[in-house]
């Protein structure tokens, strides 16, 4: 059994309802057990998808989760070493992104996975190695798939691995050359091109006659074109003249009408232009100016009244500056005035609080004594320094005690760990890892040498087949000449004899002719003999060269055989040495090698563990010695810290007694008491300063209040409280400012209105003068007469402009004056006659133009045709192309015939093989099916013919698969698949078998037999089965299966990743 592939572990990152699931199948028989909807089919689809790619989007077996990671990875054990295969779904490729790496994470080529699968295609793996119940139940689909059928046939021929590839390649080559109804194959395209070339040759016809006939037609068309060109120019001239007259008809009619109306109006050339508009503008402006003058008068009256009211006398206004100064001074001290009572009460309260705090401080001094105490920075520095040293001594003592406890705990821990390591060392064998690795290397060399021996045997077999081909007999070449020279001499003598006989009977001339004819025949015979002799000599030389080449090949074969024998002897010696080093016999089987490797791997693990524990024991002993020394050092440090603390404590008590502080105070309490006393002394000093400031502020506020009251009395305001008087003064001053602002605003408005009134008066006067000037310019005395003459002047100007425009247009269109144009129209019969003449000319011009265009087109076509015929070598090129295509078609037809003949011969050879000898797969299937059915059926076979149909026999009768019951038919198909797997493992490599509930239709006895076959197959192949039936689980457990239990299908995805639970293990 050749080494193949085994699944050591799978990890599902996201597939179906699985998130983060993992499992570890056993190397032999493994059962994954779970209820319905637990995910058995999902896991089967996951294993197939990671190995060969996920299903296309939209397929139900894709199992792509929504909005989550899609994919996972497999840990594989292969002949080339362990592999980790990872495949995750992406947006581009539906089959997912594949990565292959080793367990250390180093990327490997994807071809290693293809090699590990022994080149098995996706369809064959899904139908034979990893299948469900519905796939097991149909052998017809398995047999009808061309690729799968030929793979099975090749597997049964033991070594014809490349037969499906060769048949498929020949079929593709033949289809690429020719298809009966196709267009893209090469021979179809060549035949189509050849047909088109032959059609073009037929269409070419008789060129000389066509050439001269075409030249005559061209001359006729040239003459006709010249005549048409002259007639067309004459018609164009007449048509242009008539068109100009027609376009001027409307202008001539309008000109006569406008001249008649213009004669009815007076001459108004001097009337001012736009007079009516100017009149309306002047009248509108006069009306606007007069209305604005009336509005200005109404706005000036209230302004004058307000100015007189504000000019009345007021006492506050005369003393406004002194009042403003006194009020500003009072306002600057207002906040201080309002805060005086509160400040007085605050100072009294602060003094009471300070006296109370002094009593609570606990010092036997009053306020004056406290102020007399020396609580400066120097004394405080001495206190803090002494307190800091005392705290540092206490901290050092505490740290020393803590360090002592830690070192003792570490010493105890190290002693416990050292005891555990020594106990584990006693339980492990005394073996060095280097010795175990040497034995592992020897086992590896045995595998490599045995592989080399197998390859050497295959090479030797291939060399023998090549030598048999070299020694195959060839066609014999005749040694003697096929046409001897004597035949030529005899023929010459016979010809001369007939010539002499003819000269004697018919005369000399006939004899000479007969002699010449005879000599020609003899010359032809000599030419034939020369060619035959040349061909025979070439064949003899080729036969001699082939003989020399055969001798060289035989010599090379003997050299290669000698080298292979020497190589085989060296490999045998190396195998003997490696087996001696590995402790095995040279003929040990692969299972013995695998068992030895497992044993050596376990021994290597134990040896490495012992070596690690020895190093760990040395490290722990070193650490324990260091812990003992640390314990002694820490004890000495603790004693020194204790002595230092006692000395500082005595110095602290002496310091407190010298400064009348309580002796029992701690360093922190003494420092706090010192700080509180210093803060209280500073607060007493601040209180004294605030009382002095309050007295000064109170005197200043009294002076400011007195001045404000005096100024208010002088301004005639009633007496009252200071704040009330200040408010009255503020209101009065605000009113003074308001009246002054109003006065300034009214003066500004009055000046603006007076200036506007003067401007409007001047504008009204200007408009009156413009009105009088406009009437004088129009020669009118009143407005009504002016408006009537303005309307007549506007109509007169319009008619004059239209007359000039009509005259200019008639001259531009016809090139004639007004009178000449009228005469031409009258000569043509008026407007109606002119239009009829114009229609006739247009039709004639159109017909002549179309005919001239057709003649020119025909001339161009004839000239192009003549030019092509004069310069065209198309016929000769078509002949060359025809011969080329004929030769290519003949070559492609020969290749196509050879490919089809080869396919037919291969098919005949396959049918003959099936008729004469059933493949080994069928023999294995017979044995397995007999064991599954407890001997009920003895033989399985495939009848001769193209139909891939399995039939069974019990020795007396035959049945087809359709005639069997469903359970028996499924057992037949299972036996066939197991036979293919066993034969595949022996010839190409052992691949795992993965099934999903394929035994549910078996009765208990045959199901037990199937599980027993699975267990036998698991000795060389990994077998993974899925089921939800407890009775099948019991059968698998009875055969020592490794059982993994799947969680229920109702598990919430939020529960997170849960690995498969191992229930039992064989």
PDB file of C-alpha atoms in Angstrom, residues 205-377:
ATOM      1  CA  UNK A 205     -15.346  34.416 -65.908  1.00  0.00           C
ATOM      2  CA  UNK A 206     -13.898  35.531 -69.402  1.00  0.00           C
ATOM      3  CA  UNK A 207     -11.927  38.732 -68.696  1.00  0.00           C
ATOM      4  CA  UNK A 208     -10.840  39.999 -72.292  1.00  0.00           C
ATOM      5  CA  UNK A 209     -14.343  40.183 -73.793  1.00  0.00           C
ATOM      6  CA  UNK A 210     -15.674  41.912 -70.676  1.00  0.00           C
ATOM      7  CA  UNK A 211     -12.773  44.428 -70.790  1.00  0.00           C
ATOM      8  CA  UNK A 212     -13.394  45.728 -74.374  1.00  0.00           C
ATOM      9  CA  UNK A 213     -17.158  45.789 -73.919  1.00  0.00           C
ATOM     10  CA  UNK A 214     -16.725  47.896 -70.817  1.00  0.00           C
ATOM     11  CA  UNK A 215     -14.411  50.357 -72.650  1.00  0.00           C
ATOM     12  CA  UNK A 216     -17.095  50.975 -75.328  1.00  0.00           C
ATOM     13  CA  UNK A 217     -19.706  51.606 -72.650  1.00  0.00           C
ATOM     14  CA  UNK A 218     -17.359  54.109 -70.962  1.00  0.00           C
ATOM     15  CA  UNK A 219     -16.896  56.139 -74.185  1.00  0.00           C
ATOM     16  CA  UNK A 220     -20.667  56.354 -74.713  1.00  0.00           C
ATOM     17  CA  UNK A 221     -21.226  57.516 -71.131  1.00  0.00           C
ATOM     18  CA  UNK A 222     -18.528  60.244 -71.455  1.00  0.00           C
ATOM     19  CA  UNK A 223     -20.175  61.749 -74.574  1.00  0.00           C
ATOM     20  CA  UNK A 224     -23.593  61.637 -72.939  1.00  0.00           C
ATOM     21  CA  UNK A 225     -22.195  63.371 -69.852  1.00  0.00           C
ATOM     22  CA  UNK A 226     -20.803  66.324 -71.871  1.00  0.00           C
ATOM     23  CA  UNK A 227     -24.175  66.901 -73.589  1.00  0.00           C
ATOM     24  CA  UNK A 228     -26.045  66.758 -70.282  1.00  0.00           C
ATOM     25  CA  UNK A 229     -23.606  69.246 -68.702  1.00  0.00           C
ATOM     26  CA  UNK A 230     -24.286  71.914 -71.446  1.00  0.00           C
ATOM     27  CA  UNK A 231     -28.073  71.519 -71.250  1.00  0.00           C
ATOM     28  CA  UNK A 232     -27.982  71.614 -67.447  1.00  0.00           C
ATOM     29  CA  UNK A 233     -26.039  74.939 -67.365  1.00  0.00           C
ATOM     30  CA  UNK A 234     -28.567  76.588 -69.747  1.00  0.00           C
ATOM     31  CA  UNK A 235     -31.498  75.379 -67.623  1.00  0.00           C
ATOM     32  CA  UNK A 236     -29.816  76.604 -64.441  1.00  0.00           C
ATOM     33  CA  UNK A 237     -29.452  80.134 -65.945  1.00  0.00           C
ATOM     34  CA  UNK A 238     -33.147  80.320 -66.892  1.00  0.00           C
ATOM     35  CA  UNK A 239     -34.210  78.871 -63.532  1.00  0.00           C
ATOM     36  CA  UNK A 240     -32.130  81.387 -61.614  1.00  0.00           C
ATOM     37  CA  UNK A 241     -33.603  84.367 -63.530  1.00  0.00           C
ATOM     38  CA  UNK A 242     -37.202  83.137 -63.008  1.00  0.00           C
ATOM     39  CA  UNK A 243     -36.541  82.433 -59.292  1.00  0.00           C
ATOM     40  CA  UNK A 244     -35.246  85.987 -58.740  1.00  0.00           C
ATOM     41  CA  UNK A 245     -38.344  87.480 -60.388  1.00  0.00           C
ATOM     42  CA  UNK A 246     -40.625  85.265 -58.264  1.00  0.00           C
ATOM     43  CA  UNK A 247     -38.855  86.289 -55.051  1.00  0.00           C
ATOM     44  CA  UNK A 248     -39.296  90.025 -55.965  1.00  0.00           C
ATOM     45  CA  UNK A 249     -43.094  89.793 -56.615  1.00  0.00           C
ATOM     46  CA  UNK A 250     -44.122  90.450 -52.996  1.00  0.00           C
ATOM     47  CA  UNK A 251     -41.762  93.467 -52.761  1.00  0.00           C
ATOM     48  CA  UNK A 252     -43.146  95.003 -55.975  1.00  0.00           C
ATOM     49  CA  UNK A 253     -46.739  94.680 -54.715  1.00  0.00           C
ATOM     50  CA  UNK A 254     -45.886  96.219 -51.293  1.00  0.00           C
ATOM     51  CA  UNK A 255     -43.950  99.065 -52.942  1.00  0.00           C
ATOM     52  CA  UNK A 256     -46.983 100.180 -55.000  1.00  0.00           C
ATOM     53  CA  UNK A 257     -49.268 100.054 -51.918  1.00  0.00           C
ATOM     54  CA  UNK A 258     -46.871 102.096 -49.711  1.00  0.00           C
ATOM     55  CA  UNK A 259     -46.331 104.807 -52.381  1.00  0.00           C
ATOM     56  CA  UNK A 260     -50.128 105.330 -52.689  1.00  0.00           C
ATOM     57  CA  UNK A 261     -50.556 105.798 -48.908  1.00  0.00           C
ATOM     58  CA  UNK A 262     -47.513 108.123 -48.646  1.00  0.00           C
ATOM     59  CA  UNK A 263     -49.054 110.507 -51.204  1.00  0.00           C
ATOM     60  CA  UNK A 264     -52.046 111.156 -48.838  1.00  0.00           C
ATOM     61  CA  UNK A 265     -49.874 112.547 -45.923  1.00  0.00           C
ATOM     62  CA  UNK A 266     -48.327 116.094 -45.570  1.00  0.00           C
ATOM     63  CA  UNK A 267     -44.560 116.567 -45.660  1.00  0.00           C
ATOM     64  CA  UNK A 268     -43.293 116.183 -42.010  1.00  0.00           C
ATOM     65  CA  UNK A 269     -39.565 115.736 -42.487  1.00  0.00           C
ATOM     66  CA  UNK A 270     -38.705 118.547 -39.982  1.00  0.00           C
ATOM     67  CA  UNK A 271     -40.970 117.354 -37.153  1.00  0.00           C
ATOM     68  CA  UNK A 272     -38.813 116.437 -34.090  1.00  0.00           C
ATOM     69  CA  UNK A 273     -38.274 112.678 -33.748  1.00  0.00           C
ATOM     70  CA  UNK A 274     -39.745 111.029 -30.617  1.00  0.00           C
ATOM     71  CA  UNK A 275     -41.732 114.175 -29.855  1.00  0.00           C
ATOM     72  CA  UNK A 276     -44.671 112.352 -28.268  1.00  0.00           C
ATOM     73  CA  UNK A 277     -42.428 110.412 -25.889  1.00  0.00           C
ATOM     74  CA  UNK A 278     -40.545 113.569 -24.935  1.00  0.00           C
ATOM     75  CA  UNK A 279     -43.859 115.320 -24.239  1.00  0.00           C
ATOM     76  CA  UNK A 280     -45.022 112.545 -21.911  1.00  0.00           C
ATOM     77  CA  UNK A 281     -41.684 112.584 -20.035  1.00  0.00           C
ATOM     78  CA  UNK A 282     -41.850 116.376 -19.424  1.00  0.00           C
ATOM     79  CA  UNK A 283     -45.446 116.231 -18.160  1.00  0.00           C
ATOM     80  CA  UNK A 284     -44.707 113.295 -15.846  1.00  0.00           C
ATOM     81  CA  UNK A 285     -41.634 115.003 -14.328  1.00  0.00           C
ATOM     82  CA  UNK A 286     -43.614 118.282 -13.692  1.00  0.00           C
ATOM     83  CA  UNK A 287     -46.304 116.323 -11.843  1.00  0.00           C
ATOM     84  CA  UNK A 288     -43.732 114.428  -9.754  1.00  0.00           C
ATOM     85  CA  UNK A 289     -41.842 117.565  -8.684  1.00  0.00           C
ATOM     86  CA  UNK A 290     -45.009 119.374  -7.542  1.00  0.00           C
ATOM     87  CA  UNK A 291     -46.094 116.386  -5.441  1.00  0.00           C
ATOM     88  CA  UNK A 292     -42.663 116.213  -3.767  1.00  0.00           C
ATOM     89  CA  UNK A 293     -42.848 119.982  -2.923  1.00  0.00           C
ATOM     90  CA  UNK A 294     -46.163 119.458  -1.100  1.00  0.00           C
ATOM     91  CA  UNK A 295     -44.697 116.532   0.924  1.00  0.00           C
ATOM     92  CA  UNK A 296     -41.680 118.647   1.994  1.00  0.00           C
ATOM     93  CA  UNK A 297     -43.962 121.401   3.336  1.00  0.00           C
ATOM     94  CA  UNK A 298     -45.883 118.861   5.437  1.00  0.00           C
ATOM     95  CA  UNK A 299     -42.619 117.406   6.906  1.00  0.00           C
ATOM     96  CA  UNK A 300     -41.150 120.867   7.882  1.00  0.00           C
ATOM     97  CA  UNK A 301     -44.123 122.000  10.073  1.00  0.00           C
ATOM     98  CA  UNK A 302     -43.708 119.447  12.986  1.00  0.00           C
ATOM     99  CA  UNK A 303     -39.927 119.934  13.018  1.00  0.00           C
ATOM    100  CA  UNK A 304     -40.260 123.672  13.681  1.00  0.00           C
ATOM    101  CA  UNK A 305     -42.691 123.029  16.560  1.00  0.00           C
ATOM    102  CA  UNK A 306     -40.341 120.543  18.217  1.00  0.00           C
ATOM    103  CA  UNK A 307     -37.359 122.949  18.024  1.00  0.00           C
ATOM    104  CA  UNK A 308     -39.305 125.684  19.869  1.00  0.00           C
ATOM    105  CA  UNK A 309     -40.320 123.218  22.643  1.00  0.00           C
ATOM    106  CA  UNK A 310     -36.727 122.057  23.274  1.00  0.00           C
ATOM    107  CA  UNK A 311     -35.355 125.649  23.506  1.00  0.00           C
ATOM    108  CA  UNK A 312     -37.263 126.403  26.859  1.00  0.00           C
ATOM    109  CA  UNK A 313     -34.961 127.176  30.018  1.00  0.00           C
ATOM    110  CA  UNK A 314     -34.154 124.302  32.679  1.00  0.00           C
ATOM    111  CA  UNK A 315     -31.983 124.577  35.944  1.00  0.00           C
ATOM    112  CA  UNK A 316     -30.530 121.090  35.627  1.00  0.00           C
ATOM    113  CA  UNK A 317     -29.074 121.887  32.240  1.00  0.00           C
ATOM    114  CA  UNK A 318     -27.050 124.867  33.665  1.00  0.00           C
ATOM    115  CA  UNK A 319     -25.410 122.641  36.427  1.00  0.00           C
ATOM    116  CA  UNK A 320     -25.067 119.503  34.352  1.00  0.00           C
ATOM    117  CA  UNK A 321     -21.238 119.330  34.494  1.00  0.00           C
ATOM    118  CA  UNK A 322     -20.967 119.637  38.326  1.00  0.00           C
ATOM    119  CA  UNK A 323     -23.797 117.112  38.792  1.00  0.00           C
ATOM    120  CA  UNK A 324     -22.126 114.695  36.383  1.00  0.00           C
ATOM    121  CA  UNK A 325     -18.777 114.952  38.277  1.00  0.00           C
ATOM    122  CA  UNK A 326     -20.404 114.379  41.708  1.00  0.00           C
ATOM    123  CA  UNK A 327     -22.465 111.455  40.369  1.00  0.00           C
ATOM    124  CA  UNK A 328     -19.398 109.834  38.783  1.00  0.00           C
ATOM    125  CA  UNK A 329     -17.478 110.081  42.084  1.00  0.00           C
ATOM    126  CA  UNK A 330     -20.427 108.591  43.978  1.00  0.00           C
ATOM    127  CA  UNK A 331     -20.838 105.797  41.426  1.00  0.00           C
ATOM    128  CA  UNK A 332     -17.125 104.924  41.793  1.00  0.00           C
ATOM    129  CA  UNK A 333     -17.646 104.438  45.569  1.00  0.00           C
ATOM    130  CA  UNK A 334     -21.109 102.834  45.321  1.00  0.00           C
ATOM    131  CA  UNK A 335     -19.911  99.271  45.581  1.00  0.00           C
ATOM    132  CA  UNK A 336     -17.720 100.207  48.528  1.00  0.00           C
ATOM    133  CA  UNK A 337     -20.659 101.972  50.260  1.00  0.00           C
ATOM    134  CA  UNK A 338     -22.933  98.975  49.857  1.00  0.00           C
ATOM    135  CA  UNK A 339     -20.261  96.555  51.141  1.00  0.00           C
ATOM    136  CA  UNK A 340     -19.361  98.495  54.366  1.00  0.00           C
ATOM    137  CA  UNK A 341     -21.975  96.844  56.672  1.00  0.00           C
ATOM    138  CA  UNK A 342     -21.136  93.370  55.381  1.00  0.00           C
ATOM    139  CA  UNK A 343     -17.407  93.975  55.818  1.00  0.00           C
ATOM    140  CA  UNK A 344     -17.937  95.151  59.402  1.00  0.00           C
ATOM    141  CA  UNK A 345     -19.944  92.024  60.257  1.00  0.00           C
ATOM    142  CA  UNK A 346     -17.399  89.787  58.462  1.00  0.00           C
ATOM    143  CA  UNK A 347     -14.472  91.215  60.419  1.00  0.00           C
ATOM    144  CA  UNK A 348     -16.298  90.637  63.716  1.00  0.00           C
ATOM    145  CA  UNK A 349     -17.141  87.034  62.758  1.00  0.00           C
ATOM    146  CA  UNK A 350     -13.569  86.275  61.644  1.00  0.00           C
ATOM    147  CA  UNK A 351     -12.152  87.484  64.974  1.00  0.00           C
ATOM    148  CA  UNK A 352     -14.516  85.209  66.913  1.00  0.00           C
ATOM    149  CA  UNK A 353     -13.630  82.214  64.672  1.00  0.00           C
ATOM    150  CA  UNK A 354      -9.872  82.797  65.077  1.00  0.00           C
ATOM    151  CA  UNK A 355     -10.154  82.945  68.863  1.00  0.00           C
ATOM    152  CA  UNK A 356     -12.181  79.712  68.815  1.00  0.00           C
ATOM    153  CA  UNK A 357      -9.638  77.982  66.514  1.00  0.00           C
ATOM    154  CA  UNK A 358      -6.808  79.045  68.777  1.00  0.00           C
ATOM    155  CA  UNK A 359      -8.571  77.417  71.707  1.00  0.00           C
ATOM    156  CA  UNK A 360      -9.124  74.192  69.732  1.00  0.00           C
ATOM    157  CA  UNK A 361      -5.454  74.051  68.654  1.00  0.00           C
ATOM    158  CA  UNK A 362      -4.378  72.788  72.077  1.00  0.00           C
ATOM    159  CA  UNK A 363      -1.456  75.192  72.600  1.00  0.00           C
ATOM    160  CA  UNK A 364      -1.129  76.994  75.950  1.00  0.00           C
ATOM    161  CA  UNK A 365      -0.912  80.481  74.338  1.00  0.00           C
ATOM    162  CA  UNK A 366      -3.354  83.287  73.477  1.00  0.00           C
ATOM    163  CA  UNK A 367      -3.502  85.344  70.272  1.00  0.00           C
ATOM    164  CA  UNK A 368      -0.606  87.563  71.277  1.00  0.00           C
ATOM    165  CA  UNK A 369       1.488  84.593  72.356  1.00  0.00           C
ATOM    166  CA  UNK A 370       0.794  82.860  69.085  1.00  0.00           C
ATOM    167  CA  UNK A 371       2.009  85.901  67.187  1.00  0.00           C
ATOM    168  CA  UNK A 372       5.149  85.888  69.308  1.00  0.00           C
ATOM    169  CA  UNK A 373       5.974  82.227  68.503  1.00  0.00           C
ATOM    170  CA  UNK A 374       8.753  81.475  65.950  1.00  0.00           C
ATOM    171  CA  UNK A 375       6.946  79.490  63.274  1.00  0.00           C
ATOM    172  CA  UNK A 376       9.256  80.408  60.406  1.00  0.00           C
ATOM    173  CA  UNK A 377      10.599  78.388  57.530  1.00  0.00           C
TER     174      UNK A 377
END
